[in-house]
Amino acid sequence: MGDGVTDGRFHLNRRRLLAGGAVAVAAGATLSHSGIAQSAVPAEAVDRAVEPFHGWHQAGVATSPQAHALFIAVDLEPQPHRGPQETLAAVLRLWTSDAERLTQGTPALADTEPELAQRPARLTVTVGVGPRLFDRIGLGNRRPQAVADPPAFATDRLEPQWCGGDLLLQICADDPITVAHTSRVLLKNVRGMTRQRWRQKGFRQAAGSGAHSMRNLMGQVDGTANIVDEAGFDRHVWDDGDDQPWFAGGTTLVLRRIRAEMDTWDELDRTSKELSVGRRFDSGAPLTGSREDDVPDFDAAEGGIPVIPPNAHIALARPHSDDERFLRRPYNYDDAPPAGRITDSGLIFAAYQRDPAVQFTPVQRRLAAADALNEWITTIGSATFAILPGVEPGGYLGQTLLS
Amino acid sequence: MGDGVTDGRFHLNRRRLLAGGAVAVAAGATLSHSGIAQSAVPAEAVDRAVEPFHGWHQAGVATSPQAHALFIAVDLEPQPHRGPQETLAAVLRLWTSDAERLTQGTPALADTEPELAQRPARLTVTVGVGPRLFDRIGLGNRRPQAVADPPAFATDRLEPQWCGGDLLLQICADDPITVAHTSRVLLKNVRGMTRQRWRQKGFRQAAGSGAHSMRNLMGQVDGTANIVDEAGFDRHVWDDGDDQPWFAGGTTLVLRRIRAEMDTWDELDRTSKELSVGRRFDSGAPLTGSREDDVPDFDAAEGGIPVIPPNAHIALARPHSDDERFLRRPYNYDDAPPAGRITDSGLIFAAYQRDPAVQFTPVQRRLAAADALNEWITTIGSATFAILPGVEPGGYLGQTLLS
């Protein structure tokens, strides 16, 4: 820039500017909900809609899935004058401060693009801690037993660039600009203390589309028969603190990156696709029903042949006991393909539960062994995170772990 | 998959299924417009809204910008039994057939995920041809003079992976699933005849946000004082066929990938930012006005010092004659950063015009020479395309060029 342009002729009163923005947003912020998934918000309110930040649980789990998600894993960087536990506390305090403002439509402290904060669009910021971090910060004895990577599955083809991570930032909103600005603020404020390991960007149907379950890019209705009520969340999702009292109100996320082998999938006829999934593609109904929420009849047969094949995806993925239920909150991905391929897309499969070893893992073991879909899907990434308990005003995320 | 699952118990009547889908969409498709930018659609209709495909011009230029855009450049692949001109014709016929269905909410022929086509969400597919393709197909004499890459600018730092291309697919919709499915269909149907060169994914505010001009990720209101009326489009955007009669109704796109240097930008105080742009960041108003659409007063001075510095972005970017106006239809990008950086974001700057040499280039020359913003933005990609004239039912895109 030329000289003379920084002489301050247009000193705005920053404090006033930010306060004004906050008031405008608060006036427009009429939509919120508490803990249970809801249907899509009226779309004229998309940009001003707010999700609560404080509470017993973090938002972004029971929250009705927003249209856009960004999952970012970072590793802690060694600091010259600070131990890893102090570094972690510093990161979590900063993220708490930023998230409690940004999610409510208020710019972060020292937000350099404050106007981008004024359309929260149901923004949630959800923070998790990877299983190996507990030892690294000298708190191995406080790791909940449930927070452990699932075993290797025969069908996994894990690529290190999509695995692991000390910390997870899950940023969801109905507006992609909100997601971009939030990630920028959260990451730059901890620069030097963290290094990005991977990021995965996902999407569902746009807000206001009125859709219930989403469709994935293979064309399936995805997310039928999910956990929706408070009792179900308490039973299957939220930790009760029995193992580690500090973790009460948290949950364990298993995040899997599942590539869709679209080229071979597209060669399959529709009947074979529906038999491999066990559902119709038009309605999402099970092959034994006519509506998406009809309960599949796995015993139904025609001429001695099961209507839903025993190796159909839903036959193996369904809970074989009530213990095996968990919350699925998946997002599609569609990235630039490597040279010579035309598509690189699939599913960011996010499963939230009390204990993967008794919920996710047995289901995935069955799927790995026999799922008819395995020929067209490949798990290429896997990461596990303790989604920290929620926080009340004045506290910070992870406080019960670190204090 | 096991044996026995492809025995056809669930033969759907494909023709009936597709027809049913088309009818449902047609009934829901009440929103369309012809040629002039409009304000955001009511969001409850986001997924069913349809833009017209046929017409004198292609859609996707004058169309009010959708929330999501995917720009894909492909090169033609040499074919054993077919010349490049025939190959091009085959590609353009396929894309026409696919686009005229998908944009109207009807699955493509042999669409393997027909349900993903039923939410057009204002889908537009816009096809362009790169300047070097004319020689390659033996029609160098039919290249419009206007369709030529701009000269190199001093501030360019072009990376080959973001430059050039034989053909452009511009896919825009308010729903990211629609964009993903459309790109999949269009690309797989021409597999073998094309090879992807680059793809750039962009976004603006979500549909239903009620915003007029968008904000870019540097926080600026972007897109003020654009071309909006039919006379302006006829004067500045649409080719009239005087040079090449086949090109009447087309336009020339200059697509620039402009990286934002967010780390240094964020260090700048707000006053300096506003002086470098020439506009306030809160309202988007020029420094001499109070509302976004106030006309900047470049002669205003205080104590002899211009209120808008002569090297401010808007002082140099504004048309110095009426000839220099062109349509801007930019999108933000925010991709995974390279190792060691926290952000890779910026603007996919799309400028549509009759002749870049007299519209885009003189403006960019001024900006390259002196724009105060240059310290914080870097052009890393550039590509030029002849956006083909529109097509009527029964015809195909590029027909006037190839026949």
mmCIF file of N, CA and C in Angstrom, chain B residues 149-264:
data_model
loop_
_atom_site.group_PDB
_atom_site.id
_atom_site.type_symbol
_atom_site.label_atom_id
_atom_site.label_comp_id
_atom_site.label_asym_id
_atom_site.label_seq_id
_atom_site.Cartn_x
_atom_site.Cartn_y
_atom_site.Cartn_z
ATOM 1 N N ASP B 149 -6.675 -15.596 -24.409
ATOM 2 C CA ASP B 149 -6.211 -15.367 -23.041
ATOM 3 C C ASP B 149 -5.723 -13.933 -22.887
ATOM 4 N N PRO B 150 -6.014 -13.322 -21.746
ATOM 5 C CA PRO B 150 -5.474 -11.987 -21.488
ATOM 6 C C PRO B 150 -3.946 -12.053 -21.433
ATOM 7 N N PRO B 151 -3.287 -10.922 -21.602
ATOM 8 C CA PRO B 151 -1.826 -10.923 -21.499
ATOM 9 C C PRO B 151 -1.405 -11.252 -20.062
ATOM 10 N N ALA B 152 -0.119 -11.535 -19.887
ATOM 11 C CA ALA B 152 0.396 -11.748 -18.528
ATOM 12 C C ALA B 152 0.386 -10.414 -17.786
ATOM 13 N N PHE B 153 0.052 -10.462 -16.513
ATOM 14 C CA PHE B 153 0.095 -9.263 -15.671
ATOM 15 C C PHE B 153 1.235 -9.422 -14.665
ATOM 16 N N ALA B 154 1.810 -8.292 -14.302
ATOM 17 C CA ALA B 154 3.019 -8.327 -13.464
ATOM 18 C C ALA B 154 2.777 -9.057 -12.147
ATOM 19 N N THR B 155 1.571 -8.973 -11.634
ATOM 20 C CA THR B 155 1.298 -9.560 -10.323
ATOM 21 C C THR B 155 0.872 -11.027 -10.395
ATOM 22 N N ASP B 156 0.694 -11.555 -11.612
ATOM 23 C CA ASP B 156 0.278 -12.960 -11.739
ATOM 24 C C ASP B 156 1.349 -13.905 -11.197
ATOM 25 N N ARG B 157 0.914 -14.923 -10.516
ATOM 26 C CA ARG B 157 1.796 -16.029 -10.108
ATOM 27 C C ARG B 157 1.088 -17.314 -10.511
ATOM 28 N N LEU B 158 0.946 -17.482 -11.825
ATOM 29 C CA LEU B 158 0.077 -18.553 -12.328
ATOM 30 C C LEU B 158 0.697 -19.924 -12.105
ATOM 31 N N GLU B 159 -0.114 -20.849 -11.607
ATOM 32 C CA GLU B 159 0.294 -22.238 -11.426
ATOM 33 C C GLU B 159 -0.411 -23.060 -12.503
ATOM 34 N N PRO B 160 0.357 -23.836 -13.270
ATOM 35 C CA PRO B 160 -0.245 -24.527 -14.427
ATOM 36 C C PRO B 160 -1.473 -25.349 -14.057
ATOM 37 N N GLN B 161 -1.538 -25.886 -12.844
ATOM 38 C CA GLN B 161 -2.674 -26.756 -12.522
ATOM 39 C C GLN B 161 -3.991 -26.001 -12.425
ATOM 40 N N TRP B 162 -3.945 -24.663 -12.478
ATOM 41 C CA TRP B 162 -5.186 -23.886 -12.440
ATOM 42 C C TRP B 162 -5.404 -23.105 -13.739
ATOM 43 N N CYS B 163 -4.733 -23.491 -14.799
ATOM 44 C CA CYS B 163 -4.805 -22.691 -16.033
ATOM 45 C C CYS B 163 -5.307 -23.520 -17.216
ATOM 46 N N GLY B 164 -5.912 -22.810 -18.178
ATOM 47 C CA GLY B 164 -6.246 -23.379 -19.469
ATOM 48 C C GLY B 164 -7.343 -24.422 -19.436
ATOM 49 N N GLY B 165 -7.430 -25.181 -20.515
ATOM 50 C CA GLY B 165 -8.448 -26.221 -20.635
ATOM 51 C C GLY B 165 -9.167 -26.129 -21.973
ATOM 52 N N ASP B 166 -9.437 -27.294 -22.588
ATOM 53 C CA ASP B 166 -10.165 -27.327 -23.860
ATOM 54 C C ASP B 166 -11.627 -26.962 -23.671
ATOM 55 N N LEU B 167 -12.222 -27.460 -22.606
ATOM 56 C CA LEU B 167 -13.661 -27.282 -22.382
ATOM 57 C C LEU B 167 -13.902 -26.950 -20.926
ATOM 58 N N LEU B 168 -14.911 -26.135 -20.714
ATOM 59 C CA LEU B 168 -15.330 -25.803 -19.349
ATOM 60 C C LEU B 168 -16.730 -26.322 -19.090
ATOM 61 N N LEU B 169 -16.905 -26.942 -17.932
ATOM 62 C CA LEU B 169 -18.231 -27.222 -17.393
ATOM 63 C C LEU B 169 -18.402 -26.344 -16.168
ATOM 64 N N GLN B 170 -19.383 -25.484 -16.199
ATOM 65 C CA GLN B 170 -19.719 -24.679 -15.023
ATOM 66 C C GLN B 170 -21.056 -25.189 -14.504
ATOM 67 N N ILE B 171 -21.036 -25.759 -13.321
ATOM 68 C CA ILE B 171 -22.234 -26.373 -12.734
ATOM 69 C C ILE B 171 -22.579 -25.604 -11.467
ATOM 70 N N CYS B 172 -23.763 -24.999 -11.451
ATOM 71 C CA CYS B 172 -24.172 -24.191 -10.293
ATOM 72 C C CYS B 172 -25.540 -24.667 -9.806
ATOM 73 N N ALA B 173 -25.713 -24.717 -8.492
ATOM 74 C CA ALA B 173 -27.021 -25.035 -7.913
ATOM 75 C C ALA B 173 -27.037 -24.570 -6.466
ATOM 76 N N ASP B 174 -28.231 -24.492 -5.920
ATOM 77 C CA ASP B 174 -28.346 -24.097 -4.517
ATOM 78 C C ASP B 174 -28.144 -25.270 -3.570
ATOM 79 N N ASP B 175 -27.999 -26.473 -4.109
ATOM 80 C CA ASP B 175 -27.798 -27.651 -3.266
ATOM 81 C C ASP B 175 -26.526 -28.382 -3.699
ATOM 82 N N PRO B 176 -25.631 -28.651 -2.747
ATOM 83 C CA PRO B 176 -24.351 -29.270 -3.134
ATOM 84 C C PRO B 176 -24.500 -30.702 -3.627
ATOM 85 N N ILE B 177 -25.540 -31.410 -3.203
ATOM 86 C CA ILE B 177 -25.737 -32.777 -3.697
ATOM 87 C C ILE B 177 -26.090 -32.746 -5.184
ATOM 88 N N THR B 178 -26.872 -31.755 -5.573
ATOM 89 C CA THR B 178 -27.216 -31.607 -6.990
ATOM 90 C C THR B 178 -25.962 -31.350 -7.819
ATOM 91 N N VAL B 179 -25.090 -30.508 -7.315
ATOM 92 C CA VAL B 179 -23.850 -30.214 -8.043
ATOM 93 C C VAL B 179 -23.013 -31.491 -8.186
ATOM 94 N N ALA B 180 -22.887 -32.247 -7.108
ATOM 95 C CA ALA B 180 -22.064 -33.458 -7.140
ATOM 96 C C ALA B 180 -22.633 -34.479 -8.125
ATOM 97 N N HIS B 181 -23.931 -34.699 -8.057
ATOM 98 C CA HIS B 181 -24.538 -35.687 -8.955
ATOM 99 C C HIS B 181 -24.416 -35.252 -10.414
ATOM 100 N N THR B 182 -24.651 -33.971 -10.675
ATOM 101 C CA THR B 182 -24.581 -33.474 -12.045
ATOM 102 C C THR B 182 -23.172 -33.629 -12.608
ATOM 103 N N SER B 183 -22.177 -33.290 -11.819
ATOM 104 C CA SER B 183 -20.806 -33.408 -12.328
ATOM 105 C C SER B 183 -20.476 -34.880 -12.601
ATOM 106 N N ARG B 184 -20.941 -35.748 -11.734
ATOM 107 C CA ARG B 184 -20.697 -37.173 -11.932
ATOM 108 C C ARG B 184 -21.308 -37.654 -13.263
ATOM 109 N N VAL B 185 -22.568 -37.284 -13.495
ATOM 110 C CA VAL B 185 -23.251 -37.722 -14.719
ATOM 111 C C VAL B 185 -22.545 -37.161 -15.951
ATOM 112 N N LEU B 186 -22.266 -35.866 -15.942
ATOM 113 C CA LEU B 186 -21.702 -35.224 -17.129
ATOM 114 C C LEU B 186 -20.316 -35.782 -17.447
ATOM 115 N N LEU B 187 -19.543 -36.056 -16.419
ATOM 116 C CA LEU B 187 -18.169 -36.494 -16.669
ATOM 117 C C LEU B 187 -18.103 -37.968 -17.037
ATOM 118 N N LYS B 188 -18.921 -38.775 -16.407
ATOM 119 C CA LYS B 188 -18.796 -40.203 -16.720
ATOM 120 C C LYS B 188 -19.323 -40.505 -18.112
ATOM 121 N N ASN B 189 -20.276 -39.697 -18.562
ATOM 122 C CA ASN B 189 -20.819 -39.960 -19.895
ATOM 123 C C ASN B 189 -19.844 -39.597 -21.014
ATOM 124 N N VAL B 190 -18.805 -38.842 -20.700
ATOM 125 C CA VAL B 190 -17.810 -38.511 -21.728
ATOM 126 C C VAL B 190 -16.446 -39.099 -21.364
ATOM 127 N N ARG B 191 -16.451 -40.034 -20.447
ATOM 128 C CA ARG B 191 -15.180 -40.675 -20.045
ATOM 129 C C ARG B 191 -14.552 -41.323 -21.275
ATOM 130 N N GLY B 192 -13.264 -41.274 -21.367
ATOM 131 C CA GLY B 192 -12.596 -41.810 -22.551
ATOM 132 C C GLY B 192 -12.402 -40.738 -23.611
ATOM 133 N N MET B 193 -13.349 -39.812 -23.705
ATOM 134 C CA MET B 193 -13.185 -38.723 -24.691
ATOM 135 C C MET B 193 -12.564 -37.481 -24.058
ATOM 136 N N THR B 194 -12.553 -37.411 -22.728
ATOM 137 C CA THR B 194 -12.016 -36.232 -22.038
ATOM 138 C C THR B 194 -11.136 -36.661 -20.873
ATOM 139 N N ARG B 195 -10.296 -35.750 -20.456
ATOM 140 C CA ARG B 195 -9.479 -35.947 -19.266
ATOM 141 C C ARG B 195 -9.590 -34.677 -18.431
ATOM 142 N N GLN B 196 -9.826 -34.836 -17.122
ATOM 143 C CA GLN B 196 -9.958 -33.646 -16.282
ATOM 144 C C GLN B 196 -8.623 -32.941 -16.142
ATOM 145 N N ARG B 197 -8.676 -31.632 -16.235
ATOM 146 C CA ARG B 197 -7.477 -30.813 -16.106
ATOM 147 C C ARG B 197 -7.448 -30.154 -14.726
ATOM 148 N N TRP B 198 -8.548 -29.529 -14.348
ATOM 149 C CA TRP B 198 -8.650 -28.979 -12.987
ATOM 150 C C TRP B 198 -10.118 -28.883 -12.613
ATOM 151 N N ARG B 199 -10.363 -28.771 -11.333
ATOM 152 C CA ARG B 199 -11.713 -28.443 -10.878
ATOM 153 C C ARG B 199 -11.603 -27.470 -9.716
ATOM 154 N N GLN B 200 -12.510 -26.517 -9.692
ATOM 155 C CA GLN B 200 -12.534 -25.514 -8.638
ATOM 156 C C GLN B 200 -13.952 -25.459 -8.090
ATOM 157 N N LYS B 201 -14.033 -25.626 -6.770
ATOM 158 C CA LYS B 201 -15.327 -25.656 -6.108
ATOM 159 C C LYS B 201 -15.510 -24.349 -5.344
ATOM 160 N N GLY B 202 -16.647 -23.703 -5.553
ATOM 161 C CA GLY B 202 -16.868 -22.409 -4.913
ATOM 162 C C GLY B 202 -18.210 -22.315 -4.235
ATOM 163 N N PHE B 203 -18.344 -21.324 -3.370
ATOM 164 C CA PHE B 203 -19.602 -21.142 -2.662
ATOM 165 C C PHE B 203 -19.838 -19.673 -2.372
ATOM 166 N N ARG B 204 -21.100 -19.344 -2.221
ATOM 167 C CA ARG B 204 -21.561 -18.044 -1.764
ATOM 168 C C ARG B 204 -22.466 -18.284 -0.567
ATOM 169 N N GLN B 205 -23.144 -17.252 -0.120
ATOM 170 C CA GLN B 205 -24.065 -17.478 0.990
ATOM 171 C C GLN B 205 -25.150 -18.463 0.579
ATOM 172 N N ALA B 206 -25.638 -19.235 1.552
ATOM 173 C CA ALA B 206 -26.660 -20.234 1.294
ATOM 174 C C ALA B 206 -27.919 -19.571 0.738
ATOM 175 N N ALA B 207 -28.649 -20.304 -0.075
ATOM 176 C CA ALA B 207 -29.938 -19.830 -0.570
ATOM 177 C C ALA B 207 -30.843 -19.512 0.608
ATOM 178 N N GLY B 208 -31.649 -18.476 0.464
ATOM 179 C CA GLY B 208 -32.571 -18.139 1.531
ATOM 180 C C GLY B 208 -31.977 -17.214 2.578
ATOM 181 N N SER B 209 -30.713 -16.813 2.376
ATOM 182 C CA SER B 209 -30.112 -15.925 3.370
ATOM 183 C C SER B 209 -30.569 -14.490 3.159
ATOM 184 N N GLY B 210 -31.190 -14.209 2.025
ATOM 185 C CA GLY B 210 -31.714 -12.868 1.785
ATOM 186 C C GLY B 210 -30.636 -11.844 1.479
ATOM 187 N N ALA B 211 -29.398 -12.275 1.337
ATOM 188 C CA ALA B 211 -28.320 -11.324 1.067
ATOM 189 C C ALA B 211 -28.360 -10.880 -0.398
ATOM 190 N N HIS B 212 -27.937 -9.684 -0.671
ATOM 191 C CA HIS B 212 -27.860 -9.217 -2.042
ATOM 192 C C HIS B 212 -26.461 -9.476 -2.583
ATOM 193 N N SER B 213 -25.526 -8.601 -2.324
ATOM 194 C CA SER B 213 -24.157 -8.899 -2.720
ATOM 195 C C SER B 213 -23.584 -9.896 -1.725
ATOM 196 N N MET B 214 -22.668 -10.720 -2.182
ATOM 197 C CA MET B 214 -22.080 -11.675 -1.252
ATOM 198 C C MET B 214 -20.893 -11.043 -0.533
ATOM 199 N N ARG B 215 -20.451 -11.687 0.521
ATOM 200 C CA ARG B 215 -19.175 -11.321 1.129
ATOM 201 C C ARG B 215 -18.133 -12.351 0.742
ATOM 202 N N ASN B 216 -16.924 -11.881 0.474
ATOM 203 C CA ASN B 216 -15.843 -12.831 0.280
ATOM 204 C C ASN B 216 -15.179 -13.129 1.626
ATOM 205 N N LEU B 217 -14.222 -14.039 1.620
ATOM 206 C CA LEU B 217 -13.670 -14.518 2.895
ATOM 207 C C LEU B 217 -12.703 -13.524 3.521
ATOM 208 N N MET B 218 -12.359 -12.463 2.798
ATOM 209 C CA MET B 218 -11.607 -11.366 3.406
ATOM 210 C C MET B 218 -12.555 -10.399 4.119
ATOM 211 N N GLY B 219 -13.849 -10.654 4.025
ATOM 212 C CA GLY B 219 -14.825 -9.848 4.741
ATOM 213 C C GLY B 219 -15.477 -8.750 3.922
ATOM 214 N N GLN B 220 -15.019 -8.563 2.692
ATOM 215 C CA GLN B 220 -15.571 -7.487 1.866
ATOM 216 C C GLN B 220 -16.920 -7.859 1.276
ATOM 217 N N VAL B 221 -17.794 -6.873 1.153
ATOM 218 C CA VAL B 221 -18.959 -7.020 0.299
ATOM 219 C C VAL B 221 -18.446 -7.034 -1.137
ATOM 220 N N ASP B 222 -18.849 -8.028 -1.911
ATOM 221 C CA ASP B 222 -18.253 -8.251 -3.224
ATOM 222 C C ASP B 222 -19.371 -8.321 -4.258
ATOM 223 N N GLY B 223 -19.279 -7.525 -5.294
ATOM 224 C CA GLY B 223 -20.273 -7.623 -6.357
ATOM 225 C C GLY B 223 -21.159 -6.397 -6.489
ATOM 226 N N THR B 224 -20.815 -5.333 -5.773
ATOM 227 C CA THR B 224 -21.573 -4.090 -5.888
ATOM 228 C C THR B 224 -21.419 -3.518 -7.295
ATOM 229 N N ALA B 225 -22.443 -2.792 -7.752
ATOM 230 C CA ALA B 225 -22.396 -2.102 -9.043
ATOM 231 C C ALA B 225 -22.125 -3.070 -10.183
ATOM 232 N N ASN B 226 -22.876 -4.136 -10.206
ATOM 233 C CA ASN B 226 -22.745 -5.133 -11.259
ATOM 234 C C ASN B 226 -23.745 -4.834 -12.375
ATOM 235 N N ILE B 227 -23.654 -5.581 -13.446
ATOM 236 C CA ILE B 227 -24.625 -5.444 -14.537
ATOM 237 C C ILE B 227 -25.880 -6.225 -14.157
ATOM 238 N N VAL B 228 -27.039 -5.586 -14.229
ATOM 239 C CA VAL B 228 -28.265 -6.268 -13.811
ATOM 240 C C VAL B 228 -29.392 -6.215 -14.840
ATOM 241 N N ASP B 229 -29.357 -5.260 -15.760
ATOM 242 C CA ASP B 229 -30.509 -5.126 -16.660
ATOM 243 C C ASP B 229 -30.192 -5.642 -18.060
ATOM 244 N N GLU B 230 -31.247 -5.949 -18.782
ATOM 245 C CA GLU B 230 -31.115 -6.570 -20.093
ATOM 246 C C GLU B 230 -30.276 -5.708 -21.049
ATOM 247 N N ALA B 231 -30.478 -4.404 -20.991
ATOM 248 C CA ALA B 231 -29.706 -3.519 -21.873
ATOM 249 C C ALA B 231 -28.220 -3.628 -21.546
ATOM 250 N N GLY B 232 -27.913 -3.692 -20.271
ATOM 251 C CA GLY B 232 -26.514 -3.831 -19.865
ATOM 252 C C GLY B 232 -25.913 -5.142 -20.345
ATOM 253 N N PHE B 233 -26.694 -6.232 -20.264
ATOM 254 C CA PHE B 233 -26.206 -7.522 -20.757
ATOM 255 C C PHE B 233 -25.972 -7.464 -22.262
ATOM 256 N N ASP B 234 -26.911 -6.848 -22.976
ATOM 257 C CA ASP B 234 -26.748 -6.781 -24.436
ATOM 258 C C ASP B 234 -25.542 -5.919 -24.820
ATOM 259 N N ARG B 235 -25.317 -4.870 -24.073
ATOM 260 C CA ARG B 235 -24.226 -3.962 -24.403
ATOM 261 C C ARG B 235 -22.865 -4.537 -24.026
ATOM 262 N N HIS B 236 -22.794 -5.244 -22.865
ATOM 263 C CA HIS B 236 -21.488 -5.588 -22.295
ATOM 264 C C HIS B 236 -21.173 -7.079 -22.245
ATOM 265 N N VAL B 237 -22.188 -7.914 -22.305
ATOM 266 C CA VAL B 237 -21.952 -9.341 -22.025
ATOM 267 C C VAL B 237 -22.149 -10.211 -23.270
ATOM 268 N N TRP B 238 -23.294 -10.089 -23.909
ATOM 269 C CA TRP B 238 -23.640 -11.046 -24.975
ATOM 270 C C TRP B 238 -22.998 -10.661 -26.295
ATOM 271 N N ASP B 239 -22.395 -11.617 -26.928
ATOM 272 C CA ASP B 239 -21.839 -11.423 -28.260
ATOM 273 C C ASP B 239 -22.985 -11.226 -29.262
ATOM 274 N N ASP B 240 -22.783 -10.329 -30.256
ATOM 275 C CA ASP B 240 -23.847 -10.074 -31.237
ATOM 276 C C ASP B 240 -23.585 -10.757 -32.570
ATOM 277 N N GLY B 241 -22.504 -11.523 -32.663
ATOM 278 C CA GLY B 241 -22.254 -12.267 -33.893
ATOM 279 C C GLY B 241 -21.602 -11.457 -34.992
ATOM 280 N N ASP B 242 -21.241 -10.207 -34.736
ATOM 281 C CA ASP B 242 -20.623 -9.388 -35.776
ATOM 282 C C ASP B 242 -19.305 -9.978 -36.261
ATOM 283 N N ASP B 243 -18.518 -10.499 -35.319
ATOM 284 C CA ASP B 243 -17.222 -11.085 -35.690
ATOM 285 C C ASP B 243 -17.423 -12.485 -36.253
ATOM 286 N N GLN B 244 -18.079 -13.340 -35.468
ATOM 287 C CA GLN B 244 -18.335 -14.723 -35.873
ATOM 288 C C GLN B 244 -19.824 -14.980 -35.690
ATOM 289 N N PRO B 245 -20.551 -15.047 -36.791
ATOM 290 C CA PRO B 245 -22.006 -15.212 -36.650
ATOM 291 C C PRO B 245 -22.416 -16.393 -35.779
ATOM 292 N N TRP B 246 -21.648 -17.480 -35.810
ATOM 293 C CA TRP B 246 -22.032 -18.660 -35.014
ATOM 294 C C TRP B 246 -22.045 -18.342 -33.524
ATOM 295 N N PHE B 247 -21.298 -17.290 -33.101
ATOM 296 C CA PHE B 247 -21.107 -17.019 -31.680
ATOM 297 C C PHE B 247 -22.170 -16.077 -31.101
ATOM 298 N N ALA B 248 -23.096 -15.614 -31.921
ATOM 299 C CA ALA B 248 -24.122 -14.680 -31.432
ATOM 300 C C ALA B 248 -24.885 -15.302 -30.269
ATOM 301 N N GLY B 249 -24.981 -14.562 -29.184
ATOM 302 C CA GLY B 249 -25.663 -15.071 -27.996
ATOM 303 C C GLY B 249 -24.713 -15.674 -26.980
ATOM 304 N N GLY B 250 -23.464 -15.862 -27.378
ATOM 305 C CA GLY B 250 -22.466 -16.369 -26.436
ATOM 306 C C GLY B 250 -21.826 -15.233 -25.644
ATOM 307 N N THR B 251 -20.816 -15.575 -24.883
ATOM 308 C CA THR B 251 -20.063 -14.561 -24.138
ATOM 309 C C THR B 251 -18.693 -15.155 -23.827
ATOM 310 N N THR B 252 -17.769 -14.300 -23.392
ATOM 311 C CA THR B 252 -16.421 -14.787 -23.099
ATOM 312 C C THR B 252 -16.161 -14.684 -21.599
ATOM 313 N N LEU B 253 -15.783 -15.821 -21.032
ATOM 314 C CA LEU B 253 -15.495 -15.893 -19.596
ATOM 315 C C LEU B 253 -13.992 -15.861 -19.363
ATOM 316 N N VAL B 254 -13.572 -14.958 -18.497
ATOM 317 C CA VAL B 254 -12.214 -15.020 -17.967
ATOM 318 C C VAL B 254 -12.341 -15.461 -16.514
ATOM 319 N N LEU B 255 -11.764 -16.617 -16.213
ATOM 320 C CA LEU B 255 -11.884 -17.196 -14.870
ATOM 321 C C LEU B 255 -10.520 -17.126 -14.199
ATOM 322 N N ARG B 256 -10.461 -16.416 -13.084
ATOM 323 C CA ARG B 256 -9.181 -16.221 -12.394
ATOM 324 C C ARG B 256 -9.286 -16.807 -11.002
ATOM 325 N N ARG B 257 -8.272 -17.525 -10.597
ATOM 326 C CA ARG B 257 -8.231 -18.043 -9.219
ATOM 327 C C ARG B 257 -7.338 -17.098 -8.416
ATOM 328 N N ILE B 258 -7.945 -16.420 -7.454
ATOM 329 C CA ILE B 258 -7.240 -15.368 -6.713
ATOM 330 C C ILE B 258 -7.097 -15.799 -5.262
ATOM 331 N N ARG B 259 -5.888 -16.117 -4.874
ATOM 332 C CA ARG B 259 -5.641 -16.557 -3.498
ATOM 333 C C ARG B 259 -5.619 -15.355 -2.567
ATOM 334 N N ALA B 260 -6.272 -15.466 -1.441
ATOM 335 C CA ALA B 260 -6.219 -14.419 -0.417
ATOM 336 C C ALA B 260 -5.096 -14.761 0.552
ATOM 337 N N GLU B 261 -4.219 -13.806 0.787
ATOM 338 C CA GLU B 261 -3.109 -14.040 1.722
ATOM 339 C C GLU B 261 -3.626 -13.698 3.120
ATOM 340 N N MET B 262 -4.400 -14.635 3.669
ATOM 341 C CA MET B 262 -5.148 -14.328 4.889
ATOM 342 C C MET B 262 -4.244 -14.023 6.078
ATOM 343 N N ASP B 263 -3.091 -14.662 6.135
ATOM 344 C CA ASP B 263 -2.250 -14.458 7.324
ATOM 345 C C ASP B 263 -1.784 -13.011 7.442
ATOM 346 N N THR B 264 -1.352 -12.428 6.344
ATOM 347 C CA THR B 264 -0.919 -11.025 6.426
ATOM 348 C C THR B 264 -2.126 -10.085 6.424
#
